[in-house]
Coordinates of C-alpha atoms in Angstrom, one line a residue:
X1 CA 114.2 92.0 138.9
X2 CA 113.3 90.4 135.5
X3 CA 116.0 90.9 132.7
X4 CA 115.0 93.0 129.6
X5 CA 114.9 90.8 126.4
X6 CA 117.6 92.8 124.3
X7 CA 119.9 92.2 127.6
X8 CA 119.2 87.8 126.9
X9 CA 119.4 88.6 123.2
X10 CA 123.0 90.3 123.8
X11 CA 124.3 87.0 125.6
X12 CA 123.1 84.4 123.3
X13 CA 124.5 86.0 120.3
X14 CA 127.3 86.2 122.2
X15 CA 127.0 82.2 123.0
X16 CA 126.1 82.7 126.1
X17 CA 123.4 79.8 127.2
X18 CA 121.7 79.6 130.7
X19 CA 120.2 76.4 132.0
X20 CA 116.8 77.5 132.5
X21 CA 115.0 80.3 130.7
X22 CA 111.2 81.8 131.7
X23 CA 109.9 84.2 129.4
X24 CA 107.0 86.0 130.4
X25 CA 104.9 89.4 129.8
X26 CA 102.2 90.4 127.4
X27 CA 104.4 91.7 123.9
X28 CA 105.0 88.1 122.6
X29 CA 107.6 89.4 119.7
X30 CA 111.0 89.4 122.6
X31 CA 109.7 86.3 123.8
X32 CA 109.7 84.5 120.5
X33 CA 112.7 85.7 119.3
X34 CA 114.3 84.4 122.3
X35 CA 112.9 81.1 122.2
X36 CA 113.6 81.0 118.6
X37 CA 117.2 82.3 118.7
X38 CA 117.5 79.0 121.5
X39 CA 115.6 76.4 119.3
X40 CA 117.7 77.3 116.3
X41 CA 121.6 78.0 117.9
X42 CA 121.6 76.5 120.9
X43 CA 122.5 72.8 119.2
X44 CA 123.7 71.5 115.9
X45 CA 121.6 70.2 113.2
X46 CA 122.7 67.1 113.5
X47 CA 122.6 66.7 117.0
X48 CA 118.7 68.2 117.6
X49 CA 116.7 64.6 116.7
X50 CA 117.5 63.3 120.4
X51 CA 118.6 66.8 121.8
X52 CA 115.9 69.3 120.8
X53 CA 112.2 68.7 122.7
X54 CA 109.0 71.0 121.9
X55 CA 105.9 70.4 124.8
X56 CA 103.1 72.1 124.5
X57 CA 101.2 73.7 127.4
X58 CA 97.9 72.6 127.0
X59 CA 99.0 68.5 126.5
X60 CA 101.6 68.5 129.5
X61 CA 101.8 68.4 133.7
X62 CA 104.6 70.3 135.2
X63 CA 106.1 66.6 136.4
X64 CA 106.2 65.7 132.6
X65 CA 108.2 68.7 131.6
X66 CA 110.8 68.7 134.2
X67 CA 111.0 64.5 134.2
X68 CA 112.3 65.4 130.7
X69 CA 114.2 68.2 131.7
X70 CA 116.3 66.0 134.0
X71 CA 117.3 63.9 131.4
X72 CA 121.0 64.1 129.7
X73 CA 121.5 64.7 126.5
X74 CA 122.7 62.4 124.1
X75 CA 126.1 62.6 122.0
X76 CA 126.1 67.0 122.6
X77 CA 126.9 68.7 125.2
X78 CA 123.7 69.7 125.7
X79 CA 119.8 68.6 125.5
X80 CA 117.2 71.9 124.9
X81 CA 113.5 71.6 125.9
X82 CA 110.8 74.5 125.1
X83 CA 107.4 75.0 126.7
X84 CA 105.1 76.2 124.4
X85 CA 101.9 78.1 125.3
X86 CA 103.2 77.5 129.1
X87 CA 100.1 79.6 130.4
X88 CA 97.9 76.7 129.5
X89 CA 99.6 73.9 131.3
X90 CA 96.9 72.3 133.5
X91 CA 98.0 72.4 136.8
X92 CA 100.1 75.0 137.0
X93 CA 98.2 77.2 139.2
X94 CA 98.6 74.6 141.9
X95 CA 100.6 74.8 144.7
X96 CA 102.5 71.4 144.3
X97 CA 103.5 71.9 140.4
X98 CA 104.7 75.5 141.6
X99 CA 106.9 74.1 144.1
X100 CA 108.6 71.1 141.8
X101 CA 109.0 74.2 139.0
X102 CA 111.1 76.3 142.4
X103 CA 112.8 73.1 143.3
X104 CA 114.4 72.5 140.1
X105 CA 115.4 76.6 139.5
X106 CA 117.2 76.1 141.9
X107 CA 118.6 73.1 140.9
X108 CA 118.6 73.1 137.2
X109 CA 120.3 70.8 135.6
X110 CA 124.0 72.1 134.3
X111 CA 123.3 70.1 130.6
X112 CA 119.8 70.9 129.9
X113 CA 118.1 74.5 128.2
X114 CA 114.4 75.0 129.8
X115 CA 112.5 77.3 128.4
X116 CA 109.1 78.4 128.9
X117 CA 107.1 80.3 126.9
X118 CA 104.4 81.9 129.4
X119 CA 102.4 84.7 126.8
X120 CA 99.8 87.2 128.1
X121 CA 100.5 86.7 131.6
X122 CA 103.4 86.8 134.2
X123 CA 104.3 85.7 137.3
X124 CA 103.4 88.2 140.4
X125 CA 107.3 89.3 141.7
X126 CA 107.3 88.7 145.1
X127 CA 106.0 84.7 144.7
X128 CA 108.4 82.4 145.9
X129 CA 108.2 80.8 142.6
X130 CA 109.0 84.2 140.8
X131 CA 111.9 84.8 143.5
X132 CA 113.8 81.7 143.0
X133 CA 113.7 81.8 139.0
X134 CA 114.8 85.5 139.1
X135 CA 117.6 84.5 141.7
X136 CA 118.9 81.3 140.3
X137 CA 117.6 81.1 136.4
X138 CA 116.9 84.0 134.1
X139 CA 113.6 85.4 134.1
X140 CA 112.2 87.9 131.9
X141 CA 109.0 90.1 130.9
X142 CA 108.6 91.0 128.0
X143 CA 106.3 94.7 128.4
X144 CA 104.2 96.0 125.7
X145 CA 105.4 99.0 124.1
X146 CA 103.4 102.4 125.2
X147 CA 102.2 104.1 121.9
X148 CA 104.6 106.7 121.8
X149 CA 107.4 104.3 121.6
X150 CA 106.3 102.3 118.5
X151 CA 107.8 104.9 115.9
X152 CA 111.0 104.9 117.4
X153 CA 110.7 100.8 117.2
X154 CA 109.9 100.9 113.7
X155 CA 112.8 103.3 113.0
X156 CA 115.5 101.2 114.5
X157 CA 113.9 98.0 113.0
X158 CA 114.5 99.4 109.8
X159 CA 117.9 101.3 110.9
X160 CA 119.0 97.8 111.5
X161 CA 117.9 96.6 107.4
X162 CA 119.5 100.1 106.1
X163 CA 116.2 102.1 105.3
X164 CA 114.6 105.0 106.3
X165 CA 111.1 105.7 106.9
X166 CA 108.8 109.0 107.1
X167 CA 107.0 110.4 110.0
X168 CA 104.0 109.9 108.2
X169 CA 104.7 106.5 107.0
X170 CA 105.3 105.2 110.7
X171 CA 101.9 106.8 111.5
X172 CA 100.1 105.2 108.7
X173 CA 101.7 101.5 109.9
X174 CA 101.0 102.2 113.8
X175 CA 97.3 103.1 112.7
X176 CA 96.8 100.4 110.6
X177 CA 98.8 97.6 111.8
X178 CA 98.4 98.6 115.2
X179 CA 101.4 97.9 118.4
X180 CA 101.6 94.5 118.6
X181 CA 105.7 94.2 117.3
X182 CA 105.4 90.7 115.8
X183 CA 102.4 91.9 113.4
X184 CA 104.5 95.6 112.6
X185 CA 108.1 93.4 112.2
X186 CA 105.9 90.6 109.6
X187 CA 104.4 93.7 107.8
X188 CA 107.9 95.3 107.4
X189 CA 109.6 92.5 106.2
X190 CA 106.6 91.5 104.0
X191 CA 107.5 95.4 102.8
X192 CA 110.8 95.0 102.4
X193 CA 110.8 91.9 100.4
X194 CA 108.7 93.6 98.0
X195 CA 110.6 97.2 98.2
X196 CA 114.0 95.4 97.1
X197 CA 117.7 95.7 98.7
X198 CA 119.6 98.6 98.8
X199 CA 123.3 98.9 98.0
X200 CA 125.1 98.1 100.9
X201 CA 127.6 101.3 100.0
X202 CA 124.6 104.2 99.1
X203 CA 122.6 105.6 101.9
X204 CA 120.0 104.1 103.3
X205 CA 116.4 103.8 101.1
X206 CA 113.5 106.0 102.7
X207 CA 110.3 104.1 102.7
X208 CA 107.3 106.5 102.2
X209 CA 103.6 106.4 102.9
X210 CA 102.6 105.7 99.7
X211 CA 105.0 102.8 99.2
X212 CA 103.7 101.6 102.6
X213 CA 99.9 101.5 101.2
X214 CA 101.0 100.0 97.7
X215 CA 103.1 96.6 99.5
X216 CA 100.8 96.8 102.6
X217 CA 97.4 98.0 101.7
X218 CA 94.6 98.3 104.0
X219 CA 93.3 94.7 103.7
X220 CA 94.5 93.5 106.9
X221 CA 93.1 91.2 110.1
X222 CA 91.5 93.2 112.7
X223 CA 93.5 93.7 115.9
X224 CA 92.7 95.3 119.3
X225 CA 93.4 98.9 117.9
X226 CA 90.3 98.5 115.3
X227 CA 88.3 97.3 118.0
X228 CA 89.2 100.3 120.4
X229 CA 88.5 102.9 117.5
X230 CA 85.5 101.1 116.5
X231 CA 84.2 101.8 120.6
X232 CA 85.8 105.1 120.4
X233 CA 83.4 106.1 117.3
X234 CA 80.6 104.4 118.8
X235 CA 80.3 102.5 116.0
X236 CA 78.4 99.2 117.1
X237 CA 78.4 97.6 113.7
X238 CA 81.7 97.0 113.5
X239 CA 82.3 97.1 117.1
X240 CA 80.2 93.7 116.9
X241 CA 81.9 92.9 113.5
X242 CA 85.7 93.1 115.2
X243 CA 84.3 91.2 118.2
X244 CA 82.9 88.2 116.2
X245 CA 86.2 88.1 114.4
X246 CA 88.1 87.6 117.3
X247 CA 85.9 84.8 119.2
X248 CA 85.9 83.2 115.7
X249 CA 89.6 82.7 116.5
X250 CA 90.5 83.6 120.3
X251 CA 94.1 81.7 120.5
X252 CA 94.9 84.3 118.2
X253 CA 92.7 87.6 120.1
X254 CA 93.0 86.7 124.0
X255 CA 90.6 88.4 125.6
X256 CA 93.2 89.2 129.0
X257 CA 95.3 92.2 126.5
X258 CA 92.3 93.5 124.9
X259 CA 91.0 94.2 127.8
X260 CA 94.0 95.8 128.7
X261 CA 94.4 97.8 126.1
X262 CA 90.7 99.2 126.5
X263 CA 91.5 100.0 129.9
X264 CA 95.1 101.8 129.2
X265 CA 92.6 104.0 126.2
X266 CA 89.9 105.0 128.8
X267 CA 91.9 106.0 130.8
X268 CA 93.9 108.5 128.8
X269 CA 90.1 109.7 128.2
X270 CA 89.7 110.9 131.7
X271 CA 93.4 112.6 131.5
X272 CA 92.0 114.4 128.2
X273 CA 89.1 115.6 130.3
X274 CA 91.2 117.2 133.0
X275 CA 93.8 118.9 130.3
X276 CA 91.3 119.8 127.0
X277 CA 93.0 123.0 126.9
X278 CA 96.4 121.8 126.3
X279 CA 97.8 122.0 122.9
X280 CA 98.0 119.0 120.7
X281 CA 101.8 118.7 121.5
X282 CA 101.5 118.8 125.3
X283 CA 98.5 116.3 125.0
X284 CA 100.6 114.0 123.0
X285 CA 103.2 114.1 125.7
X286 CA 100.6 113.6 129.1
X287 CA 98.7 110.9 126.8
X288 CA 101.8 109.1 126.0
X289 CA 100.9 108.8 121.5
X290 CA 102.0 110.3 118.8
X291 CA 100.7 113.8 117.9
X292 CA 99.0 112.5 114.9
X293 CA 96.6 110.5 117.0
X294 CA 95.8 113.2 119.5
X295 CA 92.9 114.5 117.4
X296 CA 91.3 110.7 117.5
X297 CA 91.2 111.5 121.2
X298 CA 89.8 114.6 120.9
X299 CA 86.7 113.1 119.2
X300 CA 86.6 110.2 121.8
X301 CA 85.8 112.5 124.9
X302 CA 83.0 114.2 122.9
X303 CA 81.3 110.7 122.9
X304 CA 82.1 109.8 126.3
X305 CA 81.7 112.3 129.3
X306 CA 83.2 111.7 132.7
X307 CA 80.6 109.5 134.1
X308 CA 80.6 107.7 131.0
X309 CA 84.5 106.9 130.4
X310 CA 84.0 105.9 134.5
X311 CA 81.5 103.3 133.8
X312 CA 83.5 101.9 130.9
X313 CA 86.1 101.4 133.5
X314 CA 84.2 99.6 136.1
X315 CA 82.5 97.2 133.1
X316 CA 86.4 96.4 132.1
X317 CA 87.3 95.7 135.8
X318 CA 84.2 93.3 135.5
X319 CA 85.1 91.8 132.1
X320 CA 88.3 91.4 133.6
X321 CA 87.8 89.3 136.3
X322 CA 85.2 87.0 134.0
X323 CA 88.3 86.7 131.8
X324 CA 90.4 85.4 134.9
X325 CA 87.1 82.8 135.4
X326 CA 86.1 84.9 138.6
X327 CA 82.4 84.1 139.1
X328 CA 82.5 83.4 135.6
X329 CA 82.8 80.7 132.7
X330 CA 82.3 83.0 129.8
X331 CA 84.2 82.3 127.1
X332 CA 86.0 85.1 125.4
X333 CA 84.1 85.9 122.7
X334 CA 80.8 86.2 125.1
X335 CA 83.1 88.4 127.9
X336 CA 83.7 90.8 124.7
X337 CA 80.0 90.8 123.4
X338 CA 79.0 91.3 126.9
X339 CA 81.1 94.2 127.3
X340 CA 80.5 96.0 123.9
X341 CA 76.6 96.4 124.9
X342 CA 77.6 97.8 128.3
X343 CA 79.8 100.2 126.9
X344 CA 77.6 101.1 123.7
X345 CA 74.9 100.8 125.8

């Protein structure tokens, strides 16, 4: 089974280095840090301008990377080589570049650090490929966080820094910053840098909503959450608005997790449906969010019936499979347009 990130975390603090790391999952915050934590421990200054490689997906082949990754290093005791954007590497849906990727798992070499860097997607678990990283290299996914899990994130993010935070304070940052953990962790420490240091003897500084609005404001990129209360509102101006954003920069908005996401919100729709007469509290628990957003919901399934919420479904399984180029060559801002009319529609 793939390793949790805090579990690789743990060991390379602890100077632990593996031969071959592949990160993989859609929350791209644990696979950064990892990647970072390698790039920036796992040699010396001094020894990284003949030891310390970057490739990026999109410019190598699979024989490239591992040509390189067979090297030895050069005056260290080791050489460290990261794949970058390793989803976009040409060929590696083919057969042959997966089988050189298995050979050498299972042969890594003793003196080199691998790591990919394989964002928004993973590797299906019962692969060969997938089988022989898990059993011979370390192979993680990196999940998402569920909504209900983000305030207990932020807490311990902050826990960590020695400040407090209020309920409503986390609810005003989830709202507005949305669950993508490297866009919440930027925001904090853009927050802290402004809120000042505590005293490393007094207790812990609590970090209110208002101080939130006043370093963080409202003035913020959209992300996938704006887009999925813009469609929850029926609101097709700035449904469009959001979209047109995002295909104006789609390295940045891949279309794969939004879609995602919209499916994971319609889908708490049809539970709402079947439990309307629960409380707030026991809807917060089916639904998986935060009481404070259970209301949000509550105004959703008045815009979209049943039969609605189950067309939305089937128009995200179809955007879906154009994202994945099935039948399709959409790009990802026509896949989203596409999909906004059917559901607004």
């Amino acid at each position: 089974m793939p390793k949790k990130p805090e579990e690789i975390l743990k060991d390379l603090r602890a100077g632990k280095f593996s031969p071959f790391y592949f990160l993989m999952g859609d929350e791209s915050f644990y696979i950064d840090q990892i990647a970072d934590y390698i790039e920036e421990n796992a040699l010396e200054q001094s020894e990284r301008s003949f030891n310390q490689t970057v490739l990026y997906g999109k410019d190598v082949q699979m024989k490239d990377i591992l040509a390189r990754a067979k090297q030895f290093p050069v005056m260290a005791m080791r050489q460290v080589v990261i794949v970058k954007e390793a989803q976009e590497i040409a060929d590696f849906g083919k057969e042959a570049a997966k089988t050189q990727l298995q050979n050498y798992a299972e042969n890594a070499v003793p003196t080199t650090v691998l790591v990919f860097l394989y964002k928004h997607k993973k590797l299906a678990l019962n692969t060969k490929l997938a089988k022989a990283i898990d059993k011979h290299a370390i192979l993680v996914e990196s999940k998402s966080l569920y909504e209900n899990q983000i305030p207990a994130w932020i807490g311990n993010y902050l826990q960590q820094k020695k400040y407090r935070i209020t309920p409503d304070a986390t609810a005003w940052l989830t709202e507005n910053v949305g669950l993508e953990l490297s866009r919440l962790s930027n925001e904090l420490d853009k927050l802290l840098l402004n809120f000042g240091k505590t005293d490393a003897s007094s207790q812990p500084s609590q970090i209110t909503t208002e101080l939130v609005k006043k370093y963080i404001g409202t003035t913020k990129e959209y992300n996938v959450f704006d887009l999925q209360r813009a469609i929850a509102q029926r609101n097709g101006l700035k449904t469009h608005k959001i979209i047109n954003t995002f295909a104006a920069n789609p390295k940045d908005h891949p279309v794969i997790p939004i879609i995602s996401s919209l499916f994971g919100y319609f889908c708490k729709l049809i539970l709402l449906h079947k439990h309307k007469e629960k409380s707030n509290n026991e809807l917060a628990g089916i639904l998986k969010v935060s009481p404070y957003f259970v209301k949000d919901y509550r105004e959703a399934v008045k815009k979209y019936n049943i039969p609605k919420v189950l067309f939305v479904l089937n128009a995200l399984r179809i955007a879906d499979a154009q994202s994945k180029g099935i039948n399709s060559s959409a790009k990802d801002g026509e896949i989203l347009r596409e999909l906004a009319v059917r559901i607004l529609g």
